[in-house]
Amino acid sequence: MADEQDPAAGISRRGFLKGVGGGLLGGAALNEGLIGAQVAAAAGPEPLKGPQAIQLKINGAARQVNVEPRTTLLAALRDQLGLTGSKEVCDRGQCGACTVLLDGEAVLACMILALDARGHEITTVEGLAQGDQLSPVQQAFVDHDGLMCGFCTPGLVMASTALLRQTPDPTPEQIRLGVSGNLCRCGTYPKVFAAVEDAARRLKGGG
Ligand code: FES
Ligand code: FES
């Protein structure tokens, strides 16, 4: 087909198509560059590799650990610091046996990377007692016989401690909800609920 020329505009049809095609290709290249930059930005900084020497604040003391980026807080506590009160049962956030406090909130130590726990106040079950004096929650669990094999107990104690700090006068329903993430295969729940009710009374100075 002959190249048709619009004399008024001075632009041939072929010239116009060439120009548009070139523009599209240029735009595609530009977009590719932009997308590449966006992907790089979304990917964030270079991932850490190998052991990292970090400091964690645990039970009021600064502790040094050497952890891989993939090391969980639970593994750091148990394997490096010998704080084995936090139990590893499911290691996938389903049982609550590894519950610790992070800035006063109950969290699952198997679901947090040790690196991400930097800069936070971590409390484990080992940090509740004052010397030989058990915390009111611990003592209430003992007095109400709120355990059988005891494997779930540290997690339940930590979840109950967090609950009573946030809700000092919980209803029975709030107690059930507060420990609902902690599984007890021995079925000690009625005694656990009684222990938490009693601990709330003790913390309020009710004896
Ligand atoms: S060991 Fe962490 S939730 Fe089960
Ligand atoms: S006391 Fe055995 S799992 Fe709770």
Coordinates of N, CA and C and ligand atoms in Angstrom, one line a residue:
M1 N 0.8 -1.2 0.0 CA 0.0 0.0 0.0 C 0.9 1.2 0.0
A2 N 0.5 2.2 -0.8 CA 1.3 3.4 -0.8 C 1.2 4.2 0.5
D3 N 2.3 4.8 0.8 CA 2.3 5.6 2.0 C 1.6 6.8 1.8
E4 N 0.4 6.9 2.5 CA -0.5 8.1 2.3 C 0.0 9.2 3.2
Q5 N 0.1 10.4 2.5 CA 0.6 11.6 3.2 C -0.5 12.6 3.4
D6 N -0.7 13.1 4.6 CA -1.6 14.2 4.9 C -0.8 15.5 4.7
P7 N -1.1 16.1 3.6 CA -0.3 17.3 3.3 C -0.4 18.4 4.4
A8 N -1.7 18.5 4.9 CA -1.9 19.5 5.9 C -1.0 19.3 7.1
A9 N -1.0 18.0 7.6 CA -0.2 17.7 8.8 C 1.2 17.5 8.5
G10 N 1.5 17.0 7.3 CA 2.9 16.7 7.0 C 3.4 15.5 7.6
I11 N 2.5 14.5 8.0 CA 2.8 13.3 8.6 C 2.3 12.1 7.8
S12 N 3.1 11.2 7.4 CA 2.6 10.0 6.6 C 2.1 9.0 7.6
R13 N 1.1 8.1 7.1 CA 0.5 7.1 8.0 C 1.6 6.2 8.5
R14 N 2.6 5.8 7.6 CA 3.7 4.9 8.1 C 4.5 5.6 9.1
G15 N 4.8 6.9 8.9 CA 5.6 7.6 9.9 C 4.9 7.6 11.3
F16 N 3.5 7.8 11.2 CA 2.7 7.9 12.4 C 2.8 6.6 13.2
L17 N 2.6 5.5 12.4 CA 2.6 4.1 13.1 C 4.0 3.8 13.6
K18 N 5.0 4.2 12.9 CA 6.4 4.0 13.4 C 6.6 4.7 14.7
G19 N 6.1 5.9 14.7 CA 6.3 6.8 15.9 C 5.6 6.2 17.1
V20 N 4.3 5.7 16.9 CA 3.5 5.1 18.0 C 4.2 3.9 18.5
G21 N 4.6 3.0 17.5 CA 5.3 1.7 17.9 C 6.5 2.0 18.7
G22 N 7.3 2.9 18.3 CA 8.5 3.3 19.0 C 8.2 3.7 20.4
G23 N 7.1 4.6 20.5 CA 6.7 5.1 21.8 C 6.3 4.0 22.7
L24 N 5.5 3.0 22.1 CA 5.1 1.9 23.0 C 6.2 1.1 23.5
L25 N 7.2 0.8 22.6 CA 8.4 0.0 23.0 C 9.2 0.7 24.1
G26 N 9.3 2.0 23.9 CA 10.0 2.8 24.9 C 9.3 2.8 26.2
G27 N 7.9 2.9 26.1 CA 7.1 2.9 27.4 C 7.3 1.5 28.1
A28 N 7.3 0.4 27.2 CA 7.4 -0.9 27.9 C 8.7 -1.0 28.6
A29 N 9.8 -0.5 28.0 CA 11.1 -0.6 28.6 C 11.1 0.2 29.9
L30 N 10.4 1.4 29.8 CA 10.4 2.2 31.0 C 9.6 1.5 32.1
N31 N 8.4 0.9 31.7 CA 7.6 0.2 32.7 C 8.4 -0.9 33.3
E32 N 9.2 -1.6 32.5 CA 10.0 -2.8 33.0 C 10.9 -2.3 34.1
G33 N 11.5 -1.1 33.7 CA 12.5 -0.5 34.7 C 11.8 -0.1 36.0
L34 N 10.6 0.5 35.9 CA 9.8 0.9 37.1 C 9.4 -0.3 37.9
I35 N 8.9 -1.4 37.2 CA 8.5 -2.6 37.9 C 9.7 -3.2 38.6
G36 N 10.8 -3.3 37.9 CA 12.0 -3.8 38.5 C 12.3 -3.1 39.8
A37 N 12.2 -1.7 39.8 CA 12.6 -0.9 40.9 C 11.6 -1.2 42.0
Q38 N 10.3 -1.3 41.6 CA 9.2 -1.6 42.6 C 9.4 -2.9 43.3
V39 N 9.8 -3.9 42.5 CA 10.0 -5.3 43.1 C 11.2 -5.2 44.0
A40 N 12.2 -4.5 43.6 CA 13.4 -4.4 44.5 C 13.1 -3.7 45.8
A41 N 12.2 -2.7 45.7 CA 11.8 -1.9 46.9 C 11.0 -2.8 47.8
A42 N 10.0 -3.6 47.2 CA 9.2 -4.4 48.0 C 9.9 -5.5 48.6
A43 N 11.0 -6.0 48.0 CA 11.8 -7.1 48.6 C 12.5 -6.6 49.8
G44 N 12.7 -5.3 50.0 CA 13.4 -4.8 51.2 C 14.9 -5.0 51.1
P45 N 15.5 -4.8 52.3 CA 17.0 -4.9 52.3 C 17.4 -6.3 52.1
E46 N 18.7 -6.5 51.8 CA 19.3 -7.8 51.6 C 19.0 -8.7 52.8
P47 N 18.6 -9.9 52.6 CA 18.4 -10.8 53.8 C 19.6 -11.1 54.5
L48 N 19.5 -11.2 55.9 CA 20.6 -11.5 56.7 C 21.0 -13.0 56.5
K49 N 22.3 -13.3 56.6 CA 22.8 -14.6 56.4 C 23.7 -15.0 57.5
G50 N 23.6 -16.2 58.0 CA 24.5 -16.7 59.0 C 24.2 -16.3 60.4
P51 N 24.9 -16.7 61.4 CA 24.6 -16.4 62.8 C 24.8 -14.9 63.1
Q52 N 23.9 -14.4 63.9 CA 23.9 -13.0 64.2 C 24.0 -12.9 65.8
A53 N 25.0 -12.1 66.2 CA 25.1 -11.9 67.7 C 24.2 -10.7 68.0
I54 N 23.2 -11.1 68.9 CA 22.2 -10.1 69.3 C 22.0 -10.1 70.8
Q55 N 21.4 -9.0 71.3 CA 21.1 -8.9 72.7 C 19.5 -8.9 72.9
L56 N 19.1 -9.7 73.8 CA 17.7 -9.7 74.1 C 17.5 -9.4 75.6
K57 N 16.4 -8.7 75.9 CA 16.1 -8.4 77.3 C 15.1 -9.4 77.9
I58 N 15.6 -10.2 78.7 CA 14.8 -11.3 79.2 C 14.7 -11.3 80.7
N59 N 13.5 -11.3 81.3 CA 13.3 -11.2 82.7 C 14.2 -10.1 83.4
G60 N 14.2 -9.0 82.7 CA 14.9 -7.8 83.3 C 16.4 -7.8 83.0
A61 N 17.0 -8.8 82.4 CA 18.4 -8.8 82.2 C 18.8 -8.9 80.7
A62 N 19.9 -8.2 80.4 CA 20.3 -8.3 79.0 C 21.0 -9.6 78.8
R63 N 20.6 -10.3 77.7 CA 21.2 -11.6 77.5 C 21.7 -11.7 76.0
Q64 N 22.9 -12.2 75.8 CA 23.5 -12.3 74.5 C 23.2 -13.7 73.9
V65 N 22.8 -13.7 72.6 CA 22.6 -14.9 71.9 C 23.2 -14.8 70.5
N66 N 23.5 -15.9 70.0 CA 24.0 -16.0 68.6 C 23.0 -16.8 67.8
V67 N 22.2 -16.1 67.0 CA 21.1 -16.9 66.3 C 21.2 -16.7 64.8
E68 N 20.7 -17.8 64.2 CA 20.5 -17.7 62.7 C 19.2 -16.8 62.5
P69 N 19.1 -16.2 61.3 CA 17.9 -15.4 61.1 C 16.6 -16.2 61.3
R70 N 16.7 -17.5 61.0 CA 15.4 -18.3 61.1 C 15.2 -18.8 62.5
T71 N 16.0 -18.5 63.5 CA 15.9 -19.1 64.9 C 14.7 -18.4 65.6
T72 N 13.8 -19.2 66.1 CA 12.7 -18.6 66.8 C 13.1 -18.2 68.2
L73 N 12.3 -17.3 68.8 CA 12.5 -16.9 70.2 C 12.5 -18.1 71.1
L74 N 11.6 -19.0 70.8 CA 11.5 -20.2 71.7 C 12.8 -21.0 71.6
A75 N 13.4 -21.2 70.5 CA 14.6 -21.9 70.3 C 15.8 -21.2 71.0
A76 N 15.8 -19.9 70.9 CA 16.9 -19.1 71.6 C 16.7 -19.3 73.1
L77 N 15.5 -19.2 73.6 CA 15.3 -19.3 75.0 C 15.7 -20.6 75.5
R78 N 15.3 -21.7 74.9 CA 15.5 -23.0 75.4 C 16.9 -23.5 75.1
D79 N 17.3 -23.4 73.8 CA 18.6 -24.0 73.4 C 19.8 -23.2 73.7
Q80 N 19.7 -21.9 73.8 CA 20.9 -21.1 74.0 C 20.9 -20.6 75.4
L81 N 19.8 -20.3 76.0 CA 19.8 -19.7 77.4 C 19.4 -20.6 78.5
G82 N 19.0 -21.8 78.1 CA 18.6 -22.8 79.1 C 17.3 -22.5 79.8
L83 N 16.5 -21.6 79.2 CA 15.2 -21.2 79.9 C 14.2 -22.2 79.3
T84 N 14.1 -23.4 79.9 CA 13.3 -24.4 79.3 C 11.8 -24.4 79.9
G85 N 11.5 -23.4 80.7 CA 10.1 -23.3 81.2 C 9.1 -23.2 80.1
S86 N 9.5 -22.4 79.0 CA 8.6 -22.3 77.9 C 8.7 -23.6 77.1
K87 N 7.6 -24.3 76.9 CA 7.7 -25.6 76.3 C 7.5 -25.6 74.8
E88 N 8.2 -26.5 74.2 CA 8.0 -26.7 72.7 C 7.2 -27.9 72.6
V89 N 6.0 -27.7 72.1 CA 5.1 -28.9 71.9 C 4.7 -29.0 70.4
C90 N 4.0 -28.0 69.9 CA 3.6 -28.1 68.4 C 4.7 -27.4 67.5
D91 N 5.3 -26.3 68.1 CA 6.2 -25.5 67.3 C 5.6 -24.9 66.1
R92 N 4.3 -24.7 66.1 CA 3.6 -24.1 65.0 C 2.4 -23.2 65.4
G93 N 2.4 -22.7 66.6 CA 1.4 -21.7 67.0 C 0.1 -22.3 67.3
Q94 N 0.0 -23.5 67.7 CA -1.4 -24.1 67.9 C -1.7 -24.5 69.3
C95 N -0.7 -24.6 70.2 CA -1.0 -25.2 71.5 C -0.8 -24.2 72.7
G96 N 0.0 -23.2 72.5 CA 0.1 -22.2 73.6 C 1.2 -22.6 74.6
A97 N 1.8 -23.8 74.5 CA 2.8 -24.2 75.5 C 4.0 -23.3 75.6
C98 N 4.3 -22.5 74.6 CA 5.5 -21.7 74.5 C 5.2 -20.3 74.9
T99 N 4.0 -20.0 75.5 CA 3.6 -18.6 75.7 C 4.6 -17.8 76.6
V100 N 5.0 -16.7 76.2 CA 5.8 -15.8 77.0 C 5.1 -14.4 76.9
L101 N 5.6 -13.5 77.7 CA 5.1 -12.1 77.6 C 6.1 -11.2 76.8
L102 N 5.6 -10.5 75.8 CA 6.4 -9.5 75.1 C 5.8 -8.2 75.3
D103 N 6.6 -7.4 76.1 CA 6.0 -6.1 76.5 C 4.7 -6.2 77.2
G104 N 4.6 -7.3 78.0 CA 3.4 -7.5 78.8 C 2.3 -8.3 78.1
E105 N 2.4 -8.5 76.8 CA 1.4 -9.2 76.0 C 1.7 -10.6 75.8
A106 N 0.7 -11.5 76.0 CA 1.0 -12.9 75.8 C 1.3 -13.2 74.3
V107 N 2.4 -13.8 74.0 CA 2.7 -14.2 72.6 C 3.2 -15.6 72.5
L108 N 3.2 -16.2 71.4 CA 3.7 -17.5 71.2 C 5.2 -17.4 70.7
A109 N 6.1 -17.9 71.6 CA 7.5 -17.8 71.3 C 8.0 -18.6 70.1
C110 N 7.2 -19.6 69.7 CA 7.6 -20.4 68.6 C 7.2 -19.7 67.3
M111 N 6.4 -18.6 67.4 CA 6.0 -17.9 66.1 C 6.7 -16.6 66.0
I112 N 7.7 -16.3 66.8 CA 8.4 -15.0 66.7 C 9.9 -15.3 66.5
L113 N 10.5 -14.6 65.6 CA 11.9 -14.8 65.4 C 12.7 -14.1 66.5
A114 N 13.8 -14.7 66.9 CA 14.6 -14.1 68.0 C 15.0 -12.7 67.5
L115 N 15.3 -12.5 66.3 CA 15.8 -11.2 65.8 C 14.7 -10.2 66.0
D116 N 13.4 -10.6 65.8 CA 12.3 -9.6 66.0 C 12.0 -9.3 67.4
A117 N 12.5 -10.1 68.3 CA 12.3 -9.8 69.8 C 13.2 -8.8 70.3
R118 N 14.2 -8.4 69.5 CA 15.2 -7.3 70.0 C 14.4 -6.1 70.3
G119 N 14.8 -5.4 71.4 CA 14.2 -4.2 71.8 C 12.9 -4.3 72.6
H120 N 12.5 -5.5 72.9 CA 11.3 -5.8 73.6 C 11.6 -6.4 75.0
E121 N 10.7 -6.2 75.9 CA 10.8 -6.8 77.3 C 10.2 -8.2 77.2
I122 N 11.0 -9.2 77.4 CA 10.5 -10.5 77.3 C 10.4 -11.1 78.7
T123 N 9.3 -11.7 79.1 CA 9.2 -12.3 80.4 C 8.8 -13.8 80.1
T124 N 9.6 -14.7 80.8 CA 9.3 -16.1 80.7 C 8.8 -16.5 82.1
V125 N 8.3 -17.8 82.1 CA 7.8 -18.2 83.4 C 8.9 -18.2 84.5
E126 N 10.1 -18.3 84.1 CA 11.2 -18.2 85.1 C 11.3 -16.9 85.7
G127 N 10.7 -15.9 85.1 CA 10.8 -14.5 85.6 C 9.7 -14.0 86.5
L128 N 8.7 -15.0 86.8 CA 7.6 -14.5 87.6 C 7.8 -14.5 89.1
A129 N 8.5 -15.5 89.6 CA 8.7 -15.7 91.0 C 9.7 -14.6 91.5
Q130 N 9.6 -14.2 92.7 CA 10.6 -13.4 93.4 C 11.4 -14.3 94.3
G131 N 12.5 -14.7 93.9 CA 13.2 -15.7 94.7 C 12.4 -17.0 94.9
D132 N 12.1 -17.3 96.2 CA 11.3 -18.5 96.4 C 9.8 -18.2 96.5
Q133 N 9.5 -17.0 96.3 CA 8.1 -16.6 96.4 C 7.4 -16.7 95.0
L134 N 6.5 -17.6 94.9 CA 5.8 -17.7 93.6 C 4.9 -16.5 93.4
S135 N 4.7 -16.2 92.1 CA 3.7 -15.1 91.8 C 2.3 -15.6 92.2
P136 N 1.4 -14.7 92.5 CA 0.0 -15.1 92.9 C -0.6 -16.1 91.9
V137 N -0.3 -15.9 90.6 CA -0.9 -16.8 89.6 C -0.3 -18.2 89.8
Q138 N 1.0 -18.3 89.9 CA 1.7 -19.6 90.1 C 1.2 -20.3 91.4
Q139 N 1.1 -19.5 92.5 CA 0.6 -20.0 93.8 C -0.8 -20.6 93.6
A140 N -1.6 -19.8 92.9 CA -3.0 -20.3 92.8 C -3.1 -21.6 92.0
F141 N -2.3 -21.7 91.0 CA -2.2 -23.0 90.2 C -1.8 -24.1 91.2
V142 N -0.9 -23.9 92.0 CA -0.4 -24.9 93.0 C -1.6 -25.3 93.9
D143 N -2.2 -24.2 94.5 CA -3.2 -24.4 95.5 C -4.5 -25.1 95.0
H144 N -4.8 -24.8 93.7 CA -6.0 -25.4 93.1 C -5.6 -26.7 92.3
D145 N -4.4 -27.1 92.4 CA -4.0 -28.4 91.7 C -4.3 -28.3 90.2
G146 N -3.9 -27.1 89.7 CA -4.3 -26.8 88.3 C -3.4 -27.4 87.2
L147 N -2.9 -28.6 87.5 CA -2.0 -29.2 86.6 C -2.0 -30.7 86.8
M148 N -1.7 -31.5 85.8 CA -1.5 -32.9 85.9 C -0.1 -33.2 85.4
C149 N 0.1 -33.4 84.1 CA 1.5 -33.7 83.6 C 2.3 -32.4 83.7
G150 N 1.7 -31.2 83.6 CA 2.3 -30.0 83.8 C 2.9 -29.4 82.5
F151 N 2.8 -30.1 81.4 CA 3.4 -29.6 80.2 C 2.8 -28.3 79.7
C152 N 1.5 -28.2 79.9 CA 0.9 -27.0 79.4 C 0.9 -25.8 80.4
T153 N 1.4 -26.2 81.6 CA 1.2 -25.2 82.7 C 2.0 -23.9 82.6
P154 N 3.2 -23.9 82.2 CA 3.9 -22.6 82.1 C 3.2 -21.7 81.1
G155 N 2.7 -22.3 80.0 CA 2.0 -21.4 79.0 C 0.7 -20.9 79.6
L156 N 0.0 -21.8 80.3 CA -1.3 -21.3 80.9 C -1.0 -20.2 82.0
V157 N 0.1 -20.4 82.7 CA 0.4 -19.4 83.8 C 0.7 -18.1 83.1
M158 N 1.5 -18.1 82.0 CA 1.8 -16.9 81.3 C 0.6 -16.2 80.7
A159 N -0.3 -17.0 80.1 CA -1.5 -16.5 79.5 C -2.4 -15.9 80.6
S160 N -2.5 -16.6 81.7 CA -3.3 -16.1 82.8 C -2.7 -14.8 83.4
T161 N -1.4 -14.7 83.5 CA -0.7 -13.5 84.0 C -1.1 -12.3 83.1
A162 N -0.9 -12.5 81.8 CA -1.2 -11.4 80.9 C -2.7 -11.0 81.0
L163 N -3.6 -12.0 81.1 CA -5.0 -11.7 81.2 C -5.3 -10.9 82.4
L164 N -4.7 -11.3 83.6 CA -5.1 -10.5 84.8 C -4.4 -9.2 84.9
R165 N -3.4 -9.0 84.1 CA -2.8 -7.6 84.0 C -3.7 -6.7 83.2
Q166 N -4.3 -7.3 82.2 CA -5.2 -6.4 81.3 C -6.6 -6.4 81.9
T167 N -7.0 -7.4 82.5 CA -8.4 -7.5 83.0 C -8.3 -8.0 84.5
P168 N -8.1 -7.1 85.4 CA -7.9 -7.6 86.8 C -9.1 -8.3 87.4
D169 N -10.3 -8.0 86.9 CA -11.5 -8.6 87.5 C -12.3 -9.3 86.4
P170 N -11.7 -10.4 85.9 CA -12.4 -11.1 84.7 C -13.6 -11.9 85.1
T171 N -14.5 -11.9 84.2 CA -15.7 -12.8 84.3 C -15.2 -14.2 84.0
P172 N -16.0 -15.2 84.4 CA -15.7 -16.6 84.0 C -15.5 -16.7 82.4
E173 N -16.3 -16.0 81.7 CA -16.2 -16.0 80.2 C -14.9 -15.4 79.8
Q174 N -14.5 -14.3 80.4 CA -13.2 -13.7 80.0 C -12.0 -14.6 80.4
I175 N -12.1 -15.3 81.5 CA -11.1 -16.3 81.8 C -11.0 -17.4 80.8
R176 N -12.1 -17.9 80.4 CA -12.1 -19.0 79.4 C -11.5 -18.5 78.1
L177 N -11.9 -17.3 77.7 CA -11.4 -16.7 76.5 C -9.9 -16.4 76.6
G178 N -9.5 -15.9 77.8 CA -8.1 -15.5 78.0 C -7.1 -16.7 77.8
V179 N -7.6 -17.9 78.2 CA -6.7 -19.1 78.1 C -7.1 -20.0 77.0
S180 N -7.9 -19.5 76.1 CA -8.5 -20.4 75.0 C -7.4 -20.8 74.0
G181 N -6.3 -20.1 74.0 CA -5.2 -20.5 73.0 C -4.3 -21.5 73.6
N182 N -4.6 -22.0 74.9 CA -3.7 -22.9 75.6 C -4.4 -24.3 75.7
L183 N -3.8 -25.3 75.0 CA -4.4 -26.6 75.1 C -3.9 -27.4 76.2
C184 N -4.8 -28.1 76.9 CA -4.3 -29.0 78.0 C -4.9 -30.4 77.7
R185 N -4.0 -31.3 77.3 CA -4.5 -32.6 76.9 C -4.9 -33.4 78.1
C186 N -4.5 -33.0 79.3 CA -4.9 -33.7 80.6 C -6.3 -33.2 81.0
G187 N -6.8 -32.2 80.5 CA -8.2 -31.7 80.8 C -8.3 -31.1 82.2
T188 N -7.3 -30.2 82.5 CA -7.3 -29.6 83.8 C -8.1 -28.3 83.8
Y189 N -8.9 -28.0 82.8 CA -9.5 -26.7 82.6 C -10.3 -26.2 83.8
P190 N -11.2 -27.1 84.4 CA -12.0 -26.5 85.6 C -11.1 -26.0 86.7
K191 N -10.0 -26.7 87.0 CA -9.1 -26.3 88.0 C -8.3 -25.0 87.6
V192 N -7.9 -25.0 86.3 CA -7.2 -23.8 85.8 C -8.2 -22.6 86.0
F193 N -9.4 -22.7 85.6 CA -10.4 -21.6 85.7 C -10.5 -21.1 87.2
A194 N -10.6 -22.1 88.1 CA -10.7 -21.8 89.5 C -9.4 -21.1 90.0
A195 N -8.3 -21.5 89.5 CA -7.0 -20.9 89.9 C -6.9 -19.5 89.4
V196 N -7.4 -19.2 88.2 CA -7.3 -17.9 87.7 C -8.2 -16.9 88.5
E197 N -9.4 -17.5 88.8 CA -10.4 -16.7 89.6 C -9.7 -16.3 90.9
D198 N -9.1 -17.3 91.5 CA -8.5 -17.1 92.9 C -7.3 -16.1 92.7
A199 N -6.5 -16.3 91.7 CA -5.4 -15.4 91.5 C -5.9 -13.9 91.4
A200 N -7.0 -13.7 90.7 CA -7.5 -12.4 90.5 C -7.9 -11.8 91.9
R201 N -8.5 -12.7 92.8 CA -8.8 -12.2 94.1 C -7.5 -11.8 94.9
R202 N -6.5 -12.7 94.8 CA -5.3 -12.5 95.5 C -4.6 -11.2 95.0
L203 N -4.6 -11.0 93.7 CA -4.0 -9.8 93.2 C -4.7 -8.5 93.6
K204 N -6.0 -8.6 93.9 CA -6.7 -7.5 94.3 C -6.6 -7.3 95.8
G205 N -5.9 -8.2 96.5 CA -5.7 -8.1 97.9 C -6.8 -8.8 98.7
G206 N -7.5 -9.7 98.0 CA -8.6 -10.4 98.7 C -8.2 -11.6 99.4
G207 N -6.9 -11.8 99.6 CA -6.4 -13.0 100.4 C -6.2 -14.2 99.6
Ligands
FES1 S1 4.9 -24.7 70.9 FE1 4.3 -22.7 70.4 S2 2.2 -22.8 70.1 FE2 2.7 -24.9 70.4
FES2 S1 -1.6 -30.8 82.6 FE1 -1.0 -32.2 81.1 S2 -1.3 -31.1 79.2 FE2 -2.1 -29.8 80.7

